[in-house]
Tab-separated table of N, CA and C and ligand atoms in Angstrom:
chain	number	residue	atom	x	y	z
A	1	MET	N	8.347	-15.097	32.208
A	1	MET	CA	7.759	-15.304	33.544
A	1	MET	C	6.233	-15.200	33.464
A	2	SER	N	5.571	-16.212	33.937
A	2	SER	CA	4.108	-16.125	33.998
A	2	SER	C	3.643	-16.481	35.419
A	3	MET	N	2.383	-16.187	35.687
A	3	MET	CA	1.850	-16.413	37.032
A	3	MET	C	2.009	-17.867	37.479
A	4	THR	N	1.854	-18.785	36.523
A	4	THR	CA	1.933	-20.200	36.916
A	4	THR	C	3.361	-20.632	37.254
A	5	ASP	N	4.366	-19.769	36.942
A	5	ASP	CA	5.723	-20.055	37.412
A	5	ASP	C	5.849	-19.777	38.913
A	6	VAL	N	4.963	-18.922	39.411
A	6	VAL	CA	5.042	-18.500	40.810
A	6	VAL	C	3.938	-19.156	41.647
A	7	LEU	N	2.742	-19.212	41.060
A	7	LEU	CA	1.572	-19.689	41.813
A	7	LEU	C	1.014	-20.963	41.194
A	8	ASN	N	0.288	-21.701	41.994
A	8	ASN	CA	-0.340	-22.934	41.558
A	8	ASN	C	-1.510	-22.622	40.610
A	9	ALA	N	-1.518	-23.262	39.438
A	9	ALA	CA	-2.552	-22.967	38.435
A	9	ALA	C	-3.962	-23.226	38.966
A	10	ALA	N	-4.113	-24.284	39.757
A	10	ALA	CA	-5.436	-24.605	40.310
A	10	ALA	C	-5.895	-23.529	41.302
A	11	ASP	N	-4.956	-22.989	42.066
A	11	ASP	CA	-5.281	-21.903	43.013
A	11	ASP	C	-5.704	-20.646	42.260
A	12	ILE	N	-5.027	-20.366	41.148
A	12	ILE	CA	-5.367	-19.183	40.350
A	12	ILE	C	-6.795	-19.322	39.818
A	13	THR	N	-7.109	-20.493	39.269
A	13	THR	CA	-8.447	-20.735	38.727
A	13	THR	C	-9.504	-20.601	39.821
A	14	LYS	N	-9.235	-21.194	40.962
A	14	LYS	CA	-10.168	-21.134	42.094
A	14	LYS	C	-10.409	-19.683	42.517
A	15	ALA	N	-9.330	-18.918	42.631
A	15	ALA	CA	-9.440	-17.520	43.060
A	15	ALA	C	-10.174	-16.695	42.013
A	16	ALA	N	-9.875	-16.939	40.734
A	16	ALA	CA	-10.524	-16.184	39.666
A	16	ALA	C	-12.028	-16.469	39.652
A	17	GLU	N	-12.385	-17.722	39.808
A	17	GLU	CA	-13.806	-18.099	39.772
A	17	GLU	C	-14.584	-17.527	40.953
A	18	ALA	N	-13.905	-17.354	42.071
A	18	ALA	CA	-14.579	-16.857	43.276
A	18	ALA	C	-15.109	-15.428	43.086
A	19	PHE	N	-14.508	-14.696	42.131
A	19	PHE	CA	-14.905	-13.291	41.937
A	19	PHE	C	-15.481	-13.053	40.539
A	20	HIS	N	-16.089	-14.105	40.035
A	20	HIS	CA	-16.703	-14.052	38.703
A	20	HIS	C	-17.839	-13.030	38.660
A	21	ASP	N	-18.611	-12.932	39.715
A	21	ASP	CA	-19.769	-12.034	39.730
A	21	ASP	C	-19.349	-10.573	39.826
A	22	PRO	N	-20.050	-9.689	39.109
A	22	PRO	CA	-19.741	-8.259	39.172
A	22	PRO	C	-19.773	-7.733	40.613
A	23	GLU	N	-18.888	-6.816	40.915
A	23	GLU	CA	-18.816	-6.143	42.224
A	23	GLU	C	-18.527	-7.081	43.397
A	24	SER	N	-17.991	-8.266	43.112
A	24	SER	CA	-17.736	-9.226	44.202
A	24	SER	C	-16.277	-9.235	44.643
A	25	PHE	N	-15.426	-8.434	43.991
A	25	PHE	CA	-13.995	-8.558	44.251
A	25	PHE	C	-13.589	-8.067	45.643
A	26	CYS	N	-12.792	-8.886	46.306
A	26	CYS	CA	-12.217	-8.523	47.613
A	26	CYS	C	-10.743	-8.892	47.545
A	27	HIS	N	-9.857	-7.898	47.606
A	27	HIS	CA	-8.436	-8.204	47.420
A	27	HIS	C	-7.882	-9.103	48.516
A	28	LYS	N	-8.400	-8.938	49.735
A	28	LYS	CA	-7.896	-9.783	50.834
A	28	LYS	C	-8.172	-11.252	50.559
A	29	LYS	N	-9.435	-11.521	50.205
A	29	LYS	CA	-9.817	-12.898	49.908
A	29	LYS	C	-9.054	-13.408	48.688
A	30	PHE	N	-8.900	-12.514	47.712
A	30	PHE	CA	-8.226	-12.922	46.480
A	30	PHE	C	-6.774	-13.327	46.750
A	31	PHE	N	-6.014	-12.466	47.445
A	31	PHE	CA	-4.605	-12.778	47.704
A	31	PHE	C	-4.459	-14.053	48.533
A	32	HIS	N	-5.446	-14.265	49.381
A	32	HIS	CA	-5.433	-15.473	50.194
A	32	HIS	C	-5.695	-16.707	49.327
A	33	LEU	N	-6.781	-16.664	48.534
A	33	LEU	CA	-7.171	-17.811	47.703
A	33	LEU	C	-6.113	-18.161	46.656
A	34	VAL	N	-5.490	-17.120	46.110
A	34	VAL	CA	-4.545	-17.364	45.022
A	34	VAL	C	-3.198	-17.888	45.562
A	35	GLY	N	-3.068	-17.910	46.873
A	35	GLY	CA	-1.880	-18.503	47.485
A	35	GLY	C	-0.727	-17.531	47.658
A	36	LEU	N	-0.998	-16.250	47.397
A	36	LEU	CA	0.077	-15.251	47.433
A	36	LEU	C	0.561	-14.980	48.856
A	37	LYS	N	-0.373	-15.051	49.786
A	37	LYS	CA	-0.052	-14.713	51.166
A	37	LYS	C	1.058	-15.584	51.749
A	38	LYS	N	1.111	-16.840	51.327
A	38	LYS	CA	2.124	-17.733	51.895
A	38	LYS	C	3.418	-17.768	51.072
A	39	LYS	N	3.498	-16.907	50.065
A	39	LYS	CA	4.699	-16.873	49.225
A	39	LYS	C	5.784	-15.987	49.834
A	40	SER	N	7.034	-16.238	49.405
A	40	SER	CA	8.166	-15.433	49.892
A	40	SER	C	8.085	-14.024	49.303
A	41	PRO	N	8.765	-13.064	49.956
A	41	PRO	CA	8.813	-11.706	49.406
A	41	PRO	C	9.306	-11.689	47.955
A	42	ALA	N	10.244	-12.571	47.605
A	42	ALA	CA	10.762	-12.613	46.230
A	42	ALA	C	9.649	-12.995	45.252
A	43	ASP	N	8.806	-13.950	45.655
A	43	ASP	CA	7.701	-14.364	44.783
A	43	ASP	C	6.643	-13.264	44.672
A	44	VAL	N	6.381	-12.581	45.786
A	44	VAL	CA	5.421	-11.463	45.747
A	44	VAL	C	5.946	-10.388	44.788
A	45	ASN	N	7.265	-10.143	44.817
A	45	ASN	CA	7.878	-9.205	43.873
A	45	ASN	C	7.671	-9.631	42.430
A	46	LYS	N	7.840	-10.932	42.169
A	46	LYS	CA	7.660	-11.440	40.802
A	46	LYS	C	6.243	-11.185	40.320
A	47	VAL	N	5.272	-11.470	41.196
A	47	VAL	CA	3.863	-11.262	40.833
A	47	VAL	C	3.617	-9.774	40.541
A	48	PHE	N	4.182	-8.912	41.380
A	48	PHE	CA	4.029	-7.465	41.170
A	48	PHE	C	4.561	-7.084	39.782
A	49	HIS	N	5.713	-7.605	39.422
A	49	HIS	CA	6.312	-7.218	38.140
A	49	HIS	C	5.521	-7.764	36.952
A	50	ILE	N	4.871	-8.904	37.133
A	50	ILE	CA	4.001	-9.417	36.056
A	50	ILE	C	2.792	-8.485	35.880
A	51	LEU	N	2.260	-8.007	37.000
A	51	LEU	CA	1.077	-7.129	36.937
A	51	LEU	C	1.434	-5.735	36.420
A	52	ASP	N	2.693	-5.330	36.636
A	52	ASP	CA	3.149	-4.012	36.190
A	52	ASP	C	3.498	-4.087	34.703
A	53	LYS	N	2.467	-4.064	33.879
A	53	LYS	CA	2.637	-4.365	32.447
A	53	LYS	C	3.492	-3.345	31.713
A	54	ASP	N	3.410	-2.067	32.120
A	54	ASP	CA	4.215	-1.052	31.421
A	54	ASP	C	5.584	-0.852	32.080
A	55	ARG	N	5.904	-1.691	33.056
A	55	ARG	CA	7.207	-1.669	33.736
A	55	ARG	C	7.555	-0.289	34.303
A	56	SER	N	6.569	0.370	34.857
A	56	SER	CA	6.800	1.688	35.440
A	56	SER	C	7.307	1.580	36.870
A	57	GLY	N	7.202	0.376	37.447
A	57	GLY	CA	7.574	0.206	38.853
A	57	GLY	C	6.402	0.430	39.795
A	58	PHE	N	5.223	0.721	39.231
A	58	PHE	CA	4.007	0.943	40.020
A	58	PHE	C	2.821	0.271	39.325
A	59	LEU	N	1.820	-0.046	40.111
A	59	LEU	CA	0.545	-0.444	39.512
A	59	LEU	C	-0.337	0.791	39.448
A	60	GLU	N	-0.601	1.246	38.230
A	60	GLU	CA	-1.501	2.371	38.041
A	60	GLU	C	-2.922	1.842	37.899
A	61	LYS	N	-3.866	2.783	37.894
A	61	LYS	CA	-5.279	2.413	37.870
A	61	LYS	C	-5.656	1.417	36.756
A	62	PRO	N	-5.208	1.643	35.507
A	62	PRO	CA	-5.587	0.680	34.455
A	62	PRO	C	-5.059	-0.729	34.717
A	63	GLU	N	-3.894	-0.816	35.363
A	63	GLU	CA	-3.332	-2.138	35.674
A	63	GLU	C	-4.100	-2.798	36.811
A	64	VAL	N	-4.544	-1.995	37.775
A	64	VAL	CA	-5.362	-2.533	38.864
A	64	VAL	C	-6.711	-3.003	38.314
A	65	GLN	N	-7.263	-2.214	37.409
A	65	GLN	CA	-8.541	-2.586	36.805
A	65	GLN	C	-8.456	-3.975	36.145
A	66	LEU	N	-7.284	-4.290	35.593
A	66	LEU	CA	-7.100	-5.569	34.892
A	66	LEU	C	-6.334	-6.581	35.740
A	67	ILE	N	-6.358	-6.404	37.054
A	67	ILE	CA	-5.544	-7.276	37.905
A	67	ILE	C	-5.940	-8.753	37.776
A	68	LEU	N	-7.226	-9.022	37.627
A	68	LEU	CA	-7.656	-10.424	37.496
A	68	LEU	C	-7.131	-11.041	36.199
A	69	THR	N	-7.163	-10.275	35.122
A	69	THR	CA	-6.660	-10.809	33.844
A	69	THR	C	-5.147	-11.004	33.906
A	70	GLY	N	-4.478	-10.258	34.783
A	70	GLY	CA	-3.051	-10.478	34.987
A	70	GLY	C	-2.762	-11.864	35.534
A	71	PHE	N	-3.719	-12.398	36.270
A	71	PHE	CA	-3.562	-13.751	36.823
A	71	PHE	C	-4.077	-14.801	35.851
A	72	GLN	N	-5.222	-14.517	35.233
A	72	GLN	CA	-5.808	-15.454	34.272
A	72	GLN	C	-6.474	-14.640	33.153
A	73	PRO	N	-5.993	-14.835	31.928
A	73	PRO	CA	-6.357	-13.934	30.823
A	73	PRO	C	-7.859	-13.809	30.538
A	74	ASN	N	-8.636	-14.843	30.778
A	74	ASN	CA	-10.056	-14.759	30.416
A	74	ASN	C	-10.933	-14.147	31.510
A	75	CYS	N	-10.326	-13.592	32.539
A	75	CYS	CA	-11.126	-13.016	33.628
A	75	CYS	C	-11.697	-11.651	33.253
A	76	ARG	N	-12.664	-11.219	34.060
A	76	ARG	CA	-13.279	-9.908	33.818
A	76	ARG	C	-12.375	-8.787	34.346
A	77	ALA	N	-12.616	-7.579	33.853
A	77	ALA	CA	-11.975	-6.401	34.424
A	77	ALA	C	-12.736	-6.013	35.684
A	78	LEU	N	-12.059	-5.389	36.624
A	78	LEU	CA	-12.761	-4.858	37.798
A	78	LEU	C	-13.602	-3.656	37.384
A	79	SER	N	-14.663	-3.429	38.103
A	79	SER	CA	-15.488	-2.237	37.872
A	79	SER	C	-14.731	-1.005	38.390
A	80	ASP	N	-15.211	0.178	38.051
A	80	ASP	CA	-14.589	1.403	38.569
A	80	ASP	C	-14.618	1.420	40.093
A	81	LYS	N	-15.732	0.937	40.635
A	81	LYS	CA	-15.901	0.919	42.083
A	81	LYS	C	-14.907	-0.040	42.745
A	82	GLU	N	-14.787	-1.241	42.185
A	82	GLU	CA	-13.838	-2.221	42.734
A	82	GLU	C	-12.400	-1.705	42.622
A	83	THR	N	-12.095	-1.068	41.496
A	83	THR	CA	-10.752	-0.530	41.282
A	83	THR	C	-10.446	0.558	42.310
A	84	LYS	N	-11.410	1.443	42.518
A	84	LYS	CA	-11.233	2.515	43.485
A	84	LYS	C	-11.032	1.952	44.893
A	85	HIS	N	-11.819	0.925	45.209
A	85	HIS	CA	-11.703	0.300	46.521
A	85	HIS	C	-10.287	-0.266	46.725
A	86	PHE	N	-9.767	-0.931	45.694
A	86	PHE	CA	-8.420	-1.507	45.754
A	86	PHE	C	-7.378	-0.398	45.935
A	87	MET	N	-7.511	0.678	45.145
A	87	MET	CA	-6.558	1.787	45.235
A	87	MET	C	-6.626	2.432	46.635
A	88	ASP	N	-7.846	2.638	47.114
A	88	ASP	CA	-8.013	3.261	48.439
A	88	ASP	C	-7.377	2.403	49.529
A	89	ALA	N	-7.525	1.084	49.389
A	89	ALA	CA	-6.986	0.177	50.405
A	89	ALA	C	-5.459	0.114	50.339
A	90	GLY	N	-4.897	0.197	49.124
A	90	GLY	CA	-3.466	-0.058	48.964
A	90	GLY	C	-2.595	1.166	48.897
A	91	ASP	N	-3.139	2.260	48.363
A	91	ASP	CA	-2.322	3.445	48.095
A	91	ASP	C	-2.161	4.284	49.357
A	92	LYS	N	-1.238	3.852	50.196
A	92	LYS	CA	-1.089	4.464	51.520
A	92	LYS	C	-0.541	5.895	51.443
A	93	ASP	N	0.361	6.167	50.487
A	93	ASP	CA	0.943	7.508	50.407
A	93	ASP	C	0.139	8.446	49.506
A	94	GLY	N	-0.941	7.922	48.924
A	94	GLY	CA	-1.860	8.778	48.177
A	94	GLY	C	-1.328	9.353	46.873
A	95	ASP	N	-0.348	8.679	46.247
A	95	ASP	CA	0.168	9.201	44.979
A	95	ASP	C	-0.608	8.658	43.766
A	96	GLY	N	-1.662	7.916	44.031
A	96	GLY	CA	-2.519	7.451	42.935
A	96	GLY	C	-2.040	6.176	42.261
A	97	LYS	N	-1.046	5.546	42.816
A	97	LYS	CA	-0.547	4.287	42.265
A	97	LYS	C	-0.024	3.394	43.393
A	98	ILE	N	0.078	2.102	43.083
A	98	ILE	CA	0.504	1.140	44.093
A	98	ILE	C	1.971	0.799	43.879
A	99	SER	N	2.805	1.111	44.871
A	99	SER	CA	4.225	0.768	44.788
A	99	SER	C	4.409	-0.689	45.205
A	100	ILE	N	5.598	-1.192	45.000
A	100	ILE	CA	5.877	-2.577	45.371
A	100	ILE	C	5.749	-2.769	46.885
A	101	GLU	N	6.156	-1.756	47.658
A	101	GLU	CA	6.018	-1.855	49.121
A	101	GLU	C	4.545	-1.862	49.521
A	102	GLU	N	3.757	-1.029	48.855
A	102	GLU	CA	2.327	-0.979	49.168
A	102	GLU	C	1.652	-2.304	48.791
A	103	PHE	N	2.082	-2.868	47.658
A	103	PHE	CA	1.535	-4.147	47.229
A	103	PHE	C	1.882	-5.237	48.246
A	104	ALA	N	3.140	-5.275	48.665
A	104	ALA	CA	3.586	-6.291	49.627
A	104	ALA	C	2.807	-6.170	50.940
A	105	SER	N	2.519	-4.935	51.374
A	105	SER	CA	1.771	-4.830	52.633
A	105	SER	C	0.298	-5.194	52.437
A	106	MET	N	-0.242	-4.969	51.246
A	106	MET	CA	-1.604	-5.442	50.978
A	106	MET	C	-1.679	-6.961	51.071
A	107	VAL	N	-0.655	-7.601	50.517
A	107	VAL	CA	-0.615	-9.077	50.560
A	107	VAL	C	-0.449	-9.544	52.011
A	108	ALA	N	0.447	-8.890	52.733
A	108	ALA	CA	0.712	-9.289	54.123
A	108	ALA	C	-0.524	-9.111	55.003
A	109	GLU	N	-1.334	-8.089	54.692
A	109	GLU	CA	-2.533	-7.819	55.497
A	109	GLU	C	-3.737	-8.658	55.059
A	110	SER	N	-3.571	-9.437	53.978
A	110	SER	CA	-4.718	-10.190	53.441
A	110	SER	C	-5.045	-11.397	54.310
B	1	CA	CA1	2.714	0.218	35.801
B	2	CA	CA1	1.133	4.842	46.430
């Protein structure tokens, strides 16, 4: 399973390029540009599982830091600040990681 099985390759490239500059990442804009917002819950689940590289069932900080590379391998890593912003926005129960439900609501709110 790869991202292009779920999302349009051109949309992924467009979304990745939009956040090329350091400190420019906005998850709302990203989920919108990459086409995730209009996908079914099943597809959002698939994307979550691709990003969950260690298959823990959660996105931990290192996985969030590399979220862009999860979509397109040559992308930059998020900065500590961008990563923290993403975690703060998504981690509603404060356990330090993003669950699948938290991820789905981030996408829905994008
Ligand atoms: Ca994980
Ligand atoms: Ca959480």
